[in-house]
mmCIF file of C-alpha atoms in Angstrom:
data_model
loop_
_atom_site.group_PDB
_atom_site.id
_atom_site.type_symbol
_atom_site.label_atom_id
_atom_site.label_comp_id
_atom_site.label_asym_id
_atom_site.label_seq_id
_atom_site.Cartn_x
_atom_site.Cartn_y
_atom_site.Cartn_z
ATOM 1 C CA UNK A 126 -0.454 23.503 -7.977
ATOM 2 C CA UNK A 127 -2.148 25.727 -5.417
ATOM 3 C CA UNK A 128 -0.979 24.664 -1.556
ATOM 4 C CA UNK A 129 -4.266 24.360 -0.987
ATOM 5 C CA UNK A 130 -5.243 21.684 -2.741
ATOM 6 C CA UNK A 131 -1.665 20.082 -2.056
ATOM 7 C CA UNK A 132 -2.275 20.014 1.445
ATOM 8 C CA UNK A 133 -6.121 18.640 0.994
ATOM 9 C CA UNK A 134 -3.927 16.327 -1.841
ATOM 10 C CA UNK A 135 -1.904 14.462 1.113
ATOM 11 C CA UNK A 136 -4.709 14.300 3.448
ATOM 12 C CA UNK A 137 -7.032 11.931 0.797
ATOM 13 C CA UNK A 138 -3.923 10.148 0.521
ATOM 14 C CA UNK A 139 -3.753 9.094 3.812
ATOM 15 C CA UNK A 140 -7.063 8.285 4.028
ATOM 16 C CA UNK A 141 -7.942 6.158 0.809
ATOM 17 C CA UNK A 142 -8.049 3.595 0.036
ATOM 18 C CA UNK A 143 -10.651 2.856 2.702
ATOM 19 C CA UNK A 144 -11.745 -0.484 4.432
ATOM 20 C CA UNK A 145 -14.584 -2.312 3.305
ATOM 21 C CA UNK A 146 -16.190 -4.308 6.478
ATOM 22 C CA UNK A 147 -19.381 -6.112 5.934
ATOM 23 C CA UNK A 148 -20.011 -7.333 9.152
ATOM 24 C CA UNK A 149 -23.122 -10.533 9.482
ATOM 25 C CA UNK A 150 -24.854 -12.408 12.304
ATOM 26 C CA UNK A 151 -22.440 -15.527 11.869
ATOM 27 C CA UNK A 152 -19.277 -13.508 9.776
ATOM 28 C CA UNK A 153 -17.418 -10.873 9.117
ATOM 29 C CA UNK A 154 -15.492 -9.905 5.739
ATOM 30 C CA UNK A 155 -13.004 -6.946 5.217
ATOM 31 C CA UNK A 156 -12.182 -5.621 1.364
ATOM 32 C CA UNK A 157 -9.110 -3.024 1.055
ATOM 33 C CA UNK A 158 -8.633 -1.875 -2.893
ATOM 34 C CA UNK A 159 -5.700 -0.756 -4.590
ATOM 35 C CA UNK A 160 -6.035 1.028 -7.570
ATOM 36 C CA UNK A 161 -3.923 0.425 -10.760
ATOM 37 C CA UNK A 162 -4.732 0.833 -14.133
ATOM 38 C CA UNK A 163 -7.554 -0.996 -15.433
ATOM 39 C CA UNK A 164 -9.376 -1.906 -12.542
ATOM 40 C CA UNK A 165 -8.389 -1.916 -8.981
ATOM 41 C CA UNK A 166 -6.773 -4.831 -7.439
ATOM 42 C CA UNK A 167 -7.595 -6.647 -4.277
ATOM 43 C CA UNK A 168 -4.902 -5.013 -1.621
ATOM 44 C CA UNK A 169 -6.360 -6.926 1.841
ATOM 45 C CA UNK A 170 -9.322 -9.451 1.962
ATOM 46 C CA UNK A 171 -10.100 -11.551 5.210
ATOM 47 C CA UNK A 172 -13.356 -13.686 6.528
ATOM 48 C CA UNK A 173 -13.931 -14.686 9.717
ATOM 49 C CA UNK A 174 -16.385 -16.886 11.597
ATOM 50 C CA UNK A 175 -18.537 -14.832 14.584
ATOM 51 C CA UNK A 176 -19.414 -16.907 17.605
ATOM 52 C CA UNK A 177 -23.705 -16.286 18.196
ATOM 53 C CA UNK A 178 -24.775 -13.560 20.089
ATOM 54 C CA UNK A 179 -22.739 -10.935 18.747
ATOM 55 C CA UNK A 180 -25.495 -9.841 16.189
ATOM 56 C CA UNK A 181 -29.095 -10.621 16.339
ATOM 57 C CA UNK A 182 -31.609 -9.411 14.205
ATOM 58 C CA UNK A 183 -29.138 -7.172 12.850
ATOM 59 C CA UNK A 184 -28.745 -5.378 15.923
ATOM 60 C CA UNK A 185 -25.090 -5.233 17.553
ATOM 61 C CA UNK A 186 -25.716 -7.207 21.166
ATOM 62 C CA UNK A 187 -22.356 -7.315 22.563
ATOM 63 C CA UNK A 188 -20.672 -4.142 21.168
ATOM 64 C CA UNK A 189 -17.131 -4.952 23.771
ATOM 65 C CA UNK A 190 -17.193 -8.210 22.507
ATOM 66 C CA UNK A 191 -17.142 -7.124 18.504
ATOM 67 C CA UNK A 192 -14.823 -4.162 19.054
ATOM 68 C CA UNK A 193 -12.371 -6.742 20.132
ATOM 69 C CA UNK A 194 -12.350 -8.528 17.362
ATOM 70 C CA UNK A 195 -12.239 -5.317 15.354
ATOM 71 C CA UNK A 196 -9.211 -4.532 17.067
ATOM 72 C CA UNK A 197 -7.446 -7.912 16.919
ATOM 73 C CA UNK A 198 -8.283 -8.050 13.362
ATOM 74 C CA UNK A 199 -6.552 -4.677 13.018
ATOM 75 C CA UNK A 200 -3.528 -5.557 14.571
ATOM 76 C CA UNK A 201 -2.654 -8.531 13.429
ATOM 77 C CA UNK A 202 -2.834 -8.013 9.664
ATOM 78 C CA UNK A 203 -1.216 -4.774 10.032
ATOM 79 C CA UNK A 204 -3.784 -2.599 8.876
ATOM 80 C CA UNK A 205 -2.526 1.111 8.922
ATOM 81 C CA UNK A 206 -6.037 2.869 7.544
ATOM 82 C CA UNK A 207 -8.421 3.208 10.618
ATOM 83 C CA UNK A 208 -11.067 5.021 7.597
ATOM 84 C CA UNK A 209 -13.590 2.107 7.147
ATOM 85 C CA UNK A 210 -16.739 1.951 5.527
ATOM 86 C CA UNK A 211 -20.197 -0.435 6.463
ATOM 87 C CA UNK A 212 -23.559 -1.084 5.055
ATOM 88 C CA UNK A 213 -26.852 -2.051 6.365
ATOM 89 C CA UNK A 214 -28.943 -5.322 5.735
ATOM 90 C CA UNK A 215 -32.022 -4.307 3.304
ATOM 91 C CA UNK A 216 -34.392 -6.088 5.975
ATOM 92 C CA UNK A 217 -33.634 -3.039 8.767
ATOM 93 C CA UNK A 218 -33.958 -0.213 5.572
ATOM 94 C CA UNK A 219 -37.125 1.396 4.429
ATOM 95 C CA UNK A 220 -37.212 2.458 0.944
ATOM 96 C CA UNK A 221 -39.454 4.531 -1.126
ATOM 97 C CA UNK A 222 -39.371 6.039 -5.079
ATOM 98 C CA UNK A 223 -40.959 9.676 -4.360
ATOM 99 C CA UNK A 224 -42.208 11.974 -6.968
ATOM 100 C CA UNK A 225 -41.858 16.077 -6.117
ATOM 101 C CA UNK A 226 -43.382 18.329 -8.060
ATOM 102 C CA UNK A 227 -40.755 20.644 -9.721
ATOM 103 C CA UNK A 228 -42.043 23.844 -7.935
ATOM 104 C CA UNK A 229 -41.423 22.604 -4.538
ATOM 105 C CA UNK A 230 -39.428 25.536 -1.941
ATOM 106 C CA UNK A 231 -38.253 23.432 0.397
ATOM 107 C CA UNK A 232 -36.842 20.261 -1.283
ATOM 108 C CA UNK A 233 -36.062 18.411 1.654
ATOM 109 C CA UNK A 234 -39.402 19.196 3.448
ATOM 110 C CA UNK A 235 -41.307 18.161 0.632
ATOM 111 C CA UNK A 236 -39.419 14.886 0.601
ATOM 112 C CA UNK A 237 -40.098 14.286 3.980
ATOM 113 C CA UNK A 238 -43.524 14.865 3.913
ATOM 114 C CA UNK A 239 -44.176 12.842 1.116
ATOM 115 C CA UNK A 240 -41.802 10.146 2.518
ATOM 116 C CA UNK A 241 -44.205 10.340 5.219
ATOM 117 C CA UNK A 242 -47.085 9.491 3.717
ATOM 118 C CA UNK A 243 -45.696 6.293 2.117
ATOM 119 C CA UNK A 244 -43.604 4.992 4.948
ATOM 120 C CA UNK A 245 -45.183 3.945 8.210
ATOM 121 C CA UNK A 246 -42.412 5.841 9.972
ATOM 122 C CA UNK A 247 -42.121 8.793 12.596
ATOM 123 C CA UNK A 248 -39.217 10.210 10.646
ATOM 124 C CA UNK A 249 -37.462 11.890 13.939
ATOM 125 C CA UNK A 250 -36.523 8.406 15.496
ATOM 126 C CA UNK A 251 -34.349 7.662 12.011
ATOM 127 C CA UNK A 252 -31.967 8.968 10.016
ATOM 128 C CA UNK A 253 -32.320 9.204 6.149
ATOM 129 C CA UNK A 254 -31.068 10.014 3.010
ATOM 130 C CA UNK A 255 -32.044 10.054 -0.762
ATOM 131 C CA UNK A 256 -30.908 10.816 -4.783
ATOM 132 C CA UNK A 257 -32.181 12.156 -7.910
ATOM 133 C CA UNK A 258 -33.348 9.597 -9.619
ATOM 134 C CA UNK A 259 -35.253 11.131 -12.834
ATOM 135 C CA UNK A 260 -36.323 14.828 -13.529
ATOM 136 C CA UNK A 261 -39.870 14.409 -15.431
ATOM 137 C CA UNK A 262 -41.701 17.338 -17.005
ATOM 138 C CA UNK A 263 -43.407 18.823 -13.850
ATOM 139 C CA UNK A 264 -41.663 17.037 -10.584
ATOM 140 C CA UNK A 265 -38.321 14.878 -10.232
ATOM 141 C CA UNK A 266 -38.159 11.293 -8.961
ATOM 142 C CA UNK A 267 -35.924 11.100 -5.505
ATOM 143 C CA UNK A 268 -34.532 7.189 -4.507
ATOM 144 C CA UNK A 269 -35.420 7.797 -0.191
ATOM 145 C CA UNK A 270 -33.953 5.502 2.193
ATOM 146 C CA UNK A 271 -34.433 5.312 6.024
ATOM 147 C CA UNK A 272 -33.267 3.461 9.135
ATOM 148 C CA UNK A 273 -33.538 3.376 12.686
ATOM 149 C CA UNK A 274 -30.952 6.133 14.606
ATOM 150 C CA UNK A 275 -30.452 3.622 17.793
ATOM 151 C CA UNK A 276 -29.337 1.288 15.017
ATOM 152 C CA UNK A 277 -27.196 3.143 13.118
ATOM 153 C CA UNK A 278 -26.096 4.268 16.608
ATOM 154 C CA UNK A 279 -25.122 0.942 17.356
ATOM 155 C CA UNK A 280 -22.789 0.567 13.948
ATOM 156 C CA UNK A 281 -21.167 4.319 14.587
ATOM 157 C CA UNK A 282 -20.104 3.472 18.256
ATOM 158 C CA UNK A 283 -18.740 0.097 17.820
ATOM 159 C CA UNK A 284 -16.386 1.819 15.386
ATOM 160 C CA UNK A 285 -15.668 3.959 17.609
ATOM 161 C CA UNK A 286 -14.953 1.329 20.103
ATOM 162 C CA UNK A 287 -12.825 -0.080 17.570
ATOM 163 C CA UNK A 288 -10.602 2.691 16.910
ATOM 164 C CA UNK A 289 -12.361 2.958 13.357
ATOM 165 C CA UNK A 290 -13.082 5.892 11.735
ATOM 166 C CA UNK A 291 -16.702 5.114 9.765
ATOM 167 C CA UNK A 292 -16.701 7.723 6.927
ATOM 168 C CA UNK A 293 -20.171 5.843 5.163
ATOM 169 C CA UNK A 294 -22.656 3.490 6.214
ATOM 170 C CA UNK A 295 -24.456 2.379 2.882
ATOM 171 C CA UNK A 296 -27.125 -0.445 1.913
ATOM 172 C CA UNK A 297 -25.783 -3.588 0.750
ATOM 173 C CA UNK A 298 -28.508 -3.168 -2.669
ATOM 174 C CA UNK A 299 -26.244 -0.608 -3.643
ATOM 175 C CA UNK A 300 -23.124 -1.903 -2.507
ATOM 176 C CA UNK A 301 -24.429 -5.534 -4.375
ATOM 177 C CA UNK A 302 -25.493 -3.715 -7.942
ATOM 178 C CA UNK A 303 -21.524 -1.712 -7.386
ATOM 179 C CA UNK A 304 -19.749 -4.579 -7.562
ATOM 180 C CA UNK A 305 -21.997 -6.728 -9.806
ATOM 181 C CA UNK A 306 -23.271 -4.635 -12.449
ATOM 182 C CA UNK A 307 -21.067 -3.947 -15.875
ATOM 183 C CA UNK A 308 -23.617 -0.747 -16.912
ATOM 184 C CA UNK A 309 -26.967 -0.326 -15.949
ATOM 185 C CA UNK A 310 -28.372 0.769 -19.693
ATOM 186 C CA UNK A 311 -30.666 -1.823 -19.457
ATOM 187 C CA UNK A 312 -32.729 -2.658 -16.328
ATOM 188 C CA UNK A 313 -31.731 -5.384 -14.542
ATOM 189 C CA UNK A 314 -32.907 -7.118 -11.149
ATOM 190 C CA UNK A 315 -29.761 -8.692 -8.503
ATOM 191 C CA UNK A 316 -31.731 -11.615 -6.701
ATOM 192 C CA UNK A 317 -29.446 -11.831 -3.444
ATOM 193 C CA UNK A 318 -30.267 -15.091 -2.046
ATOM 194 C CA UNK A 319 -29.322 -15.473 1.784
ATOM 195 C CA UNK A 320 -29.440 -17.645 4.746
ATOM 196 C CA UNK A 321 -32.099 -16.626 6.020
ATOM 197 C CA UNK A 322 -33.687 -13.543 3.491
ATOM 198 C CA UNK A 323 -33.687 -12.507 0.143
ATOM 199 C CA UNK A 324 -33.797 -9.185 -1.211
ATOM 200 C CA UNK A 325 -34.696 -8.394 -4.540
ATOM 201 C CA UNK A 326 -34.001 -4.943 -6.316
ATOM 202 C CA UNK A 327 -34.662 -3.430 -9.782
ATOM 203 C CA UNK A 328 -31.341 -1.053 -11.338
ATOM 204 C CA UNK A 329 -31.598 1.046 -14.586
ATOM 205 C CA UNK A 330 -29.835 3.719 -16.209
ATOM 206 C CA UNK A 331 -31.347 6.130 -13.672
ATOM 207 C CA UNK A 332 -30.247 4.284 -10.599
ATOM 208 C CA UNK A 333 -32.684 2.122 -7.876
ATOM 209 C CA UNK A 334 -36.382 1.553 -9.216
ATOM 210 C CA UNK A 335 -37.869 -1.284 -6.641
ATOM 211 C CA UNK A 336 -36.264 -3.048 -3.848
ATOM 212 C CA UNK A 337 -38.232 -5.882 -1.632
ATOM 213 C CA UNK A 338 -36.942 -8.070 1.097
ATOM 214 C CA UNK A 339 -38.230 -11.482 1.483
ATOM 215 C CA UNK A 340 -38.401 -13.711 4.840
ATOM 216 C CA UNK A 341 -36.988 -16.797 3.269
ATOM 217 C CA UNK A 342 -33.474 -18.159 2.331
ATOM 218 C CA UNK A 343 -30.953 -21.249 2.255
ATOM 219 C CA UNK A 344 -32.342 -22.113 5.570
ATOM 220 C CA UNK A 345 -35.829 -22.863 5.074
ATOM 221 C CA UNK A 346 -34.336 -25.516 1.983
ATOM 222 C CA UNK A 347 -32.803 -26.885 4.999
ATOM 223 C CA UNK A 348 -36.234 -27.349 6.853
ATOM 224 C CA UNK A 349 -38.029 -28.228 4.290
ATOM 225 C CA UNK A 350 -35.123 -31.259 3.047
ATOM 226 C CA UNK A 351 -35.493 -32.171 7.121
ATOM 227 C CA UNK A 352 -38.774 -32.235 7.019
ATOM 228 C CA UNK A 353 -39.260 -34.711 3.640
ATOM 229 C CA UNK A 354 -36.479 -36.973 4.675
ATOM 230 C CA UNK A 355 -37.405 -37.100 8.134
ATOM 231 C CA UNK A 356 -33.646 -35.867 9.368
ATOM 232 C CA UNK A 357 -32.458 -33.415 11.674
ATOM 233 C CA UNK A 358 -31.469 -30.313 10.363
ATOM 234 C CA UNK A 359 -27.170 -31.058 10.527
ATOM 235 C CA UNK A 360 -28.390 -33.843 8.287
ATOM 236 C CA UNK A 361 -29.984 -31.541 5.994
ATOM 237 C CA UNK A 362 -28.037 -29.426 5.725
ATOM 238 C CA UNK A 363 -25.006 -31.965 4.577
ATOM 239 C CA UNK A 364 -27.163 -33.672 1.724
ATOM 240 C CA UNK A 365 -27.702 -30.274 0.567
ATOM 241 C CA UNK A 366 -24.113 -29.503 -0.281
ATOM 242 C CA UNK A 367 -24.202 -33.005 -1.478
ATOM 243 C CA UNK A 368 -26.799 -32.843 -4.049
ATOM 244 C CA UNK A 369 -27.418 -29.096 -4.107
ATOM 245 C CA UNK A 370 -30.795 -27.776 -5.386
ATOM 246 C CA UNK A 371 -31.203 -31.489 -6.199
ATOM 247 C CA UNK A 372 -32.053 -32.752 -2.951
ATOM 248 C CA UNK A 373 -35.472 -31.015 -3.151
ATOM 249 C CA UNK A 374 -38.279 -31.873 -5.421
ATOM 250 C CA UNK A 375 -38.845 -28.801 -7.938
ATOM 251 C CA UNK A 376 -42.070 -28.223 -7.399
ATOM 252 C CA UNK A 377 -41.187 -27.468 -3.385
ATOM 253 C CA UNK A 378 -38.079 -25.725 -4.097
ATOM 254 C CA UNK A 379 -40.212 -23.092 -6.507
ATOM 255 C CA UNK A 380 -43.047 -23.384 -4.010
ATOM 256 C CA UNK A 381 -40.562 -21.834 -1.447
ATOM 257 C CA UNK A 382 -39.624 -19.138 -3.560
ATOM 258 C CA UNK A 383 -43.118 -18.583 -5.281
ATOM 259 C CA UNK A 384 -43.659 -15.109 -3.507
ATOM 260 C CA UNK A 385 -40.215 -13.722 -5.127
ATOM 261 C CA UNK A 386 -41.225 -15.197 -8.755
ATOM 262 C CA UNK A 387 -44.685 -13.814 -8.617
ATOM 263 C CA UNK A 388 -42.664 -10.227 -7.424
ATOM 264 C CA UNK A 389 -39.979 -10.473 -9.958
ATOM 265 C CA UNK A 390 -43.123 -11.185 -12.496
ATOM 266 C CA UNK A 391 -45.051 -7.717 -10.788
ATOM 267 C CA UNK A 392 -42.767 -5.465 -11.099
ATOM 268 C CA UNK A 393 -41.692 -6.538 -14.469
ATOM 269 C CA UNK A 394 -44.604 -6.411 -16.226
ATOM 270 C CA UNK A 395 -45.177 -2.268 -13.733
ATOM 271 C CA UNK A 396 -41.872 -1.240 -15.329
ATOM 272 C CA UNK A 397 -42.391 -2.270 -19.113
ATOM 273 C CA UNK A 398 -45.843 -0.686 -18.590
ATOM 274 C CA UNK A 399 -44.317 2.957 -16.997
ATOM 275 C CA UNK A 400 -41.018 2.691 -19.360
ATOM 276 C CA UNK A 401 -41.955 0.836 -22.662
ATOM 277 C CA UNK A 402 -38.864 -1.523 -21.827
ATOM 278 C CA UNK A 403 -38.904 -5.081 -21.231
ATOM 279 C CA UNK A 404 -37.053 -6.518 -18.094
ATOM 280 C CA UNK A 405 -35.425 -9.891 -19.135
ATOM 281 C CA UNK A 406 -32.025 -9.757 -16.845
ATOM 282 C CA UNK A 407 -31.419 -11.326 -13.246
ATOM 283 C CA UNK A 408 -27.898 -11.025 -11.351
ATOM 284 C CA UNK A 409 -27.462 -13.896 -8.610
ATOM 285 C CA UNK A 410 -25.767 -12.942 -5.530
ATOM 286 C CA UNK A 411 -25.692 -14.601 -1.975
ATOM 287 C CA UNK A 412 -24.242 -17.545 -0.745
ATOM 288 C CA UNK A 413 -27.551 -19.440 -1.527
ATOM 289 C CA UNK A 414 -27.029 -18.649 -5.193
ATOM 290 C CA UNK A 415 -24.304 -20.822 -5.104
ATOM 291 C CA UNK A 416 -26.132 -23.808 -4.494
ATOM 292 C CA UNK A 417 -25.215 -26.393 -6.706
ATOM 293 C CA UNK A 418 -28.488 -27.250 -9.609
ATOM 294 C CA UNK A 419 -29.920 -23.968 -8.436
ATOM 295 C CA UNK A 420 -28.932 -21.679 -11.639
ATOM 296 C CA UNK A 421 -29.878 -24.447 -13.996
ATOM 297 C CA UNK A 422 -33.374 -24.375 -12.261
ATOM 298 C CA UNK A 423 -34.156 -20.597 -12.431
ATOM 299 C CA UNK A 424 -33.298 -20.650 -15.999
ATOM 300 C CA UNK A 425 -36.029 -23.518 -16.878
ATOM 301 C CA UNK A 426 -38.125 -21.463 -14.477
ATOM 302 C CA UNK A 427 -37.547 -17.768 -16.321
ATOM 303 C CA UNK A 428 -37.043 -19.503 -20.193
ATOM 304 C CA UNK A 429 -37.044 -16.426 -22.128
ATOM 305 C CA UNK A 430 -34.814 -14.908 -19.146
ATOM 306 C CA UNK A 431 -30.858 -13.982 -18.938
ATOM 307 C CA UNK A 432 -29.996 -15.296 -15.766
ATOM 308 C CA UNK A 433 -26.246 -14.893 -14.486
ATOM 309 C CA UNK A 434 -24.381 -15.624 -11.984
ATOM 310 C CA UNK A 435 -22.698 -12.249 -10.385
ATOM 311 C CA UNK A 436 -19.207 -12.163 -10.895
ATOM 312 C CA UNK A 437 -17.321 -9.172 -9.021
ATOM 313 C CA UNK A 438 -14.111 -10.119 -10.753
ATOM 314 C CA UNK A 439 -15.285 -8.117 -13.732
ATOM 315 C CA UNK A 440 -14.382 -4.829 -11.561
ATOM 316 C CA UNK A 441 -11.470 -5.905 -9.132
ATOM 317 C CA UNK A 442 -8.178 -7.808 -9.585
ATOM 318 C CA UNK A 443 -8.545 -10.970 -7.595
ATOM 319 C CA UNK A 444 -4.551 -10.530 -7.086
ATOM 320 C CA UNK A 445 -3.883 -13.715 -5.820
ATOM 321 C CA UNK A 446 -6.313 -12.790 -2.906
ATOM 322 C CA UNK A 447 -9.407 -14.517 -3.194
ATOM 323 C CA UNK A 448 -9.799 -18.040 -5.013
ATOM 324 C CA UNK A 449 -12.892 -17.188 -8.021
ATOM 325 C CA UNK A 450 -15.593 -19.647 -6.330
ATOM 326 C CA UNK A 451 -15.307 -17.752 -3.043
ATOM 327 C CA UNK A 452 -15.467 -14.438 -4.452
ATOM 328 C CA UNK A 453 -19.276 -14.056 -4.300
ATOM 329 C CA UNK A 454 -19.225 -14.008 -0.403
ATOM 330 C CA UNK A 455 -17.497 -11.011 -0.549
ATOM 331 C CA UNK A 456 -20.039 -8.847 -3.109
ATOM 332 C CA UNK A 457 -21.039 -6.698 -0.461
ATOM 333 C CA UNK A 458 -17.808 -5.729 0.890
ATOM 334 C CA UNK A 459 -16.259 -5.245 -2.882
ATOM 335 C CA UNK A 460 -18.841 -2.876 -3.132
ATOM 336 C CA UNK A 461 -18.259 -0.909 -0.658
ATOM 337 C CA UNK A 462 -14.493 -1.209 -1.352
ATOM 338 C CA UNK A 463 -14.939 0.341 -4.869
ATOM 339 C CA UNK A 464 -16.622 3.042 -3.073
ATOM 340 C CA UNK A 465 -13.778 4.012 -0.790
ATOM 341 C CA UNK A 466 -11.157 3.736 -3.563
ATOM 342 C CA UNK A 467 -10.607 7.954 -3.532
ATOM 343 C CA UNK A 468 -12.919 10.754 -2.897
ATOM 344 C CA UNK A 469 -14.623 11.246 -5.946
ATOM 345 C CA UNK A 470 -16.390 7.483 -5.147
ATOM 346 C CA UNK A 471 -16.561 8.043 -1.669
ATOM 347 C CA UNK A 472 -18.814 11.146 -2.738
ATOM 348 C CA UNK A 473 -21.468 8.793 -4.809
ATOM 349 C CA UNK A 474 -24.525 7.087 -3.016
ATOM 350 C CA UNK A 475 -26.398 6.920 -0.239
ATOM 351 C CA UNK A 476 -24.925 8.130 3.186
ATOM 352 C CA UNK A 477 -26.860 7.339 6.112
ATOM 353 C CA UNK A 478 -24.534 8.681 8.427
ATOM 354 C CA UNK A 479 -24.225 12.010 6.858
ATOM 355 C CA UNK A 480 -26.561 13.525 10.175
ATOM 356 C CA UNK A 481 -24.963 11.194 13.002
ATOM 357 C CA UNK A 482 -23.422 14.648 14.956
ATOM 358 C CA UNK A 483 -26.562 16.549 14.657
#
């Protein structure tokens, strides 16, 4: 073996696997992987409750305060790799599907300037980054994703403040369809149902096709339950992990969600028209996906429609780590996990970060 790449050999090793954190308004989870044959097994895993006003909006507010915990978390568990790896909420990330033609120059300032023209963004006040998605017969299809610098800002310094070493900051889409997603030969759409948003995104064999964000989650079910009942909103939200999606006439709880059924429905029927191939497949992710009734629903909603439940145990060994019915809270972070298993992973996907020191 050439010293060389013994040398570059024992410095991976010290720095993979990396740690997953997946950091929320109102929790935090942290994913390390071990690999082992077959699929990699669950090394670390830990959830914690945040106390308001740490996050808002998605937006770090007390950076001291977070660090902290960062830091207690650390040293308590005993957690010798400092490497660490984040993603961004889809609500604070602009996407966009851009076609170059194949005689472009400059790549990158053709991508920008048609970027541009899509997205109502002055592209100096964020940081991007984007894929090959398809190469047609005269111009190539790029995946482009930006997001604010002052935020990503935020994320690189309280790492810093930490101790942490943040090697990738990533999109939880792509961290979700990572950990979710068997293959992607046939398209598919992962419906992550939140608190308080939802995003939906389309995945094929050629990577990210569509990806919306919706202003409505588990919380407005808890509003709207208050509201019918008459009951403050502690109330509600008890009867609804009583009775689940059953607490809720159907015809409000689809009213709720109409604008993501008439999108799923949209950009269906666009990609069968562009692709000649149906869509038929939704992945359920999110803690509101868990909802008791609420899969039984969706399927009498979408009849001629697959509709699953994601299941991240079909890539990672639970290990005696996780119990199953909590291991869709931590999606996001097992995705990003399986990305900082070794180099060659760490390599794959979006990196937002990639111009942070320029």
């Amino acid at each position: 073996m050439p010293i060389f790449d013994l040398i570059r050999g024992k410095i991976f090793n010290g720095k993979f696997p990396m740690v997953a954190l997946d950091l929320a308004e109102t929790s935090l989870e942290l994913i390390q992987l071990a690999p082992k044959p077959g699929k990699p097994k669950i090394a670390f895993a830990y959830r914690q409750e945040l106390k308001p006003g740490l996050i808002k909006n998605c937006q770090i507010i007390d950076s001291a305060g977070l660090a902290g915990i960062l830091k207690e978390i650390w040293q308590a568990n005993k957690l010798k790799n400092k490497n660490c790896l984040l993603s961004l909420p889809d609500k604070i990330v602009y996407f966009a599907n851009l076609k170059i033609a194949d005689k472009t120059g400059d790549l990158q300032a053709a991508i920008m300037a048609k970027a541009g023209e899509i997205l109502p963004l002055d592209l100096s006040d964020y940081f991007f980054d984007y894929r090959l998605v398809e190469t047609g017969k005269n111009s190539q299809e790029f995946f482009f994703i930006a997001a604010e610098k002052k935020i990503i800002r935020q994320y690189f310094d309280l790492c810093q403040a930490a101790g942490l070493n943040l090697a990738v900051l990533d999109f939880e889409s792509a961290c979700l369809a990572r950990s979710l997603l068997k293959d992607n030969k046939e398209p598919c759409f992962v419906l992550d149902l939140g608190g308080y948003s939802t995003d939906l995104f389309l995945v094929d064999c050629q990577g990210f096709r569509y990806q919306v964000n919706f202003a409505v989650g588990g919380s407005v079910l808890d509003k709207k339950i208050a509201e019918t009942l008459q009951i403050n909103l502690k109330q509600a939200e008890k009867i609804k992990k009583q009775k689940g999606a059953a607490a809720i006439e159907d015809s409000v709880l689809f009213s709720i969600f109409e604008p993501v059924f008439l999108e799923i429905q949209k950009i269906a029927a666009d990609y069968e028209n562009k692709n000649k191939q149906p869509v038929k497949k939704i992945i359920l992710a999110g803690g509101t996906s868990l909802l008791k009734g609420l899969l039984k629903k969706l399927r009498q909603k979408f009849l001629s429609w697959q509709i699953e439940l994601g299941d991240p145990a079909q890539k990672v060994d639970l290990a005696g780590k996780l119990k199953s019915k909590d291991i869709i809270l931590y999606s996001n972070a097992i995705g990003l996990a399986l990305r900082g298993l070794d180099k060659d992973s760490l390599a794959q996907g979006i990196n937002l970060l990639k111009d942070i020191n320029k």
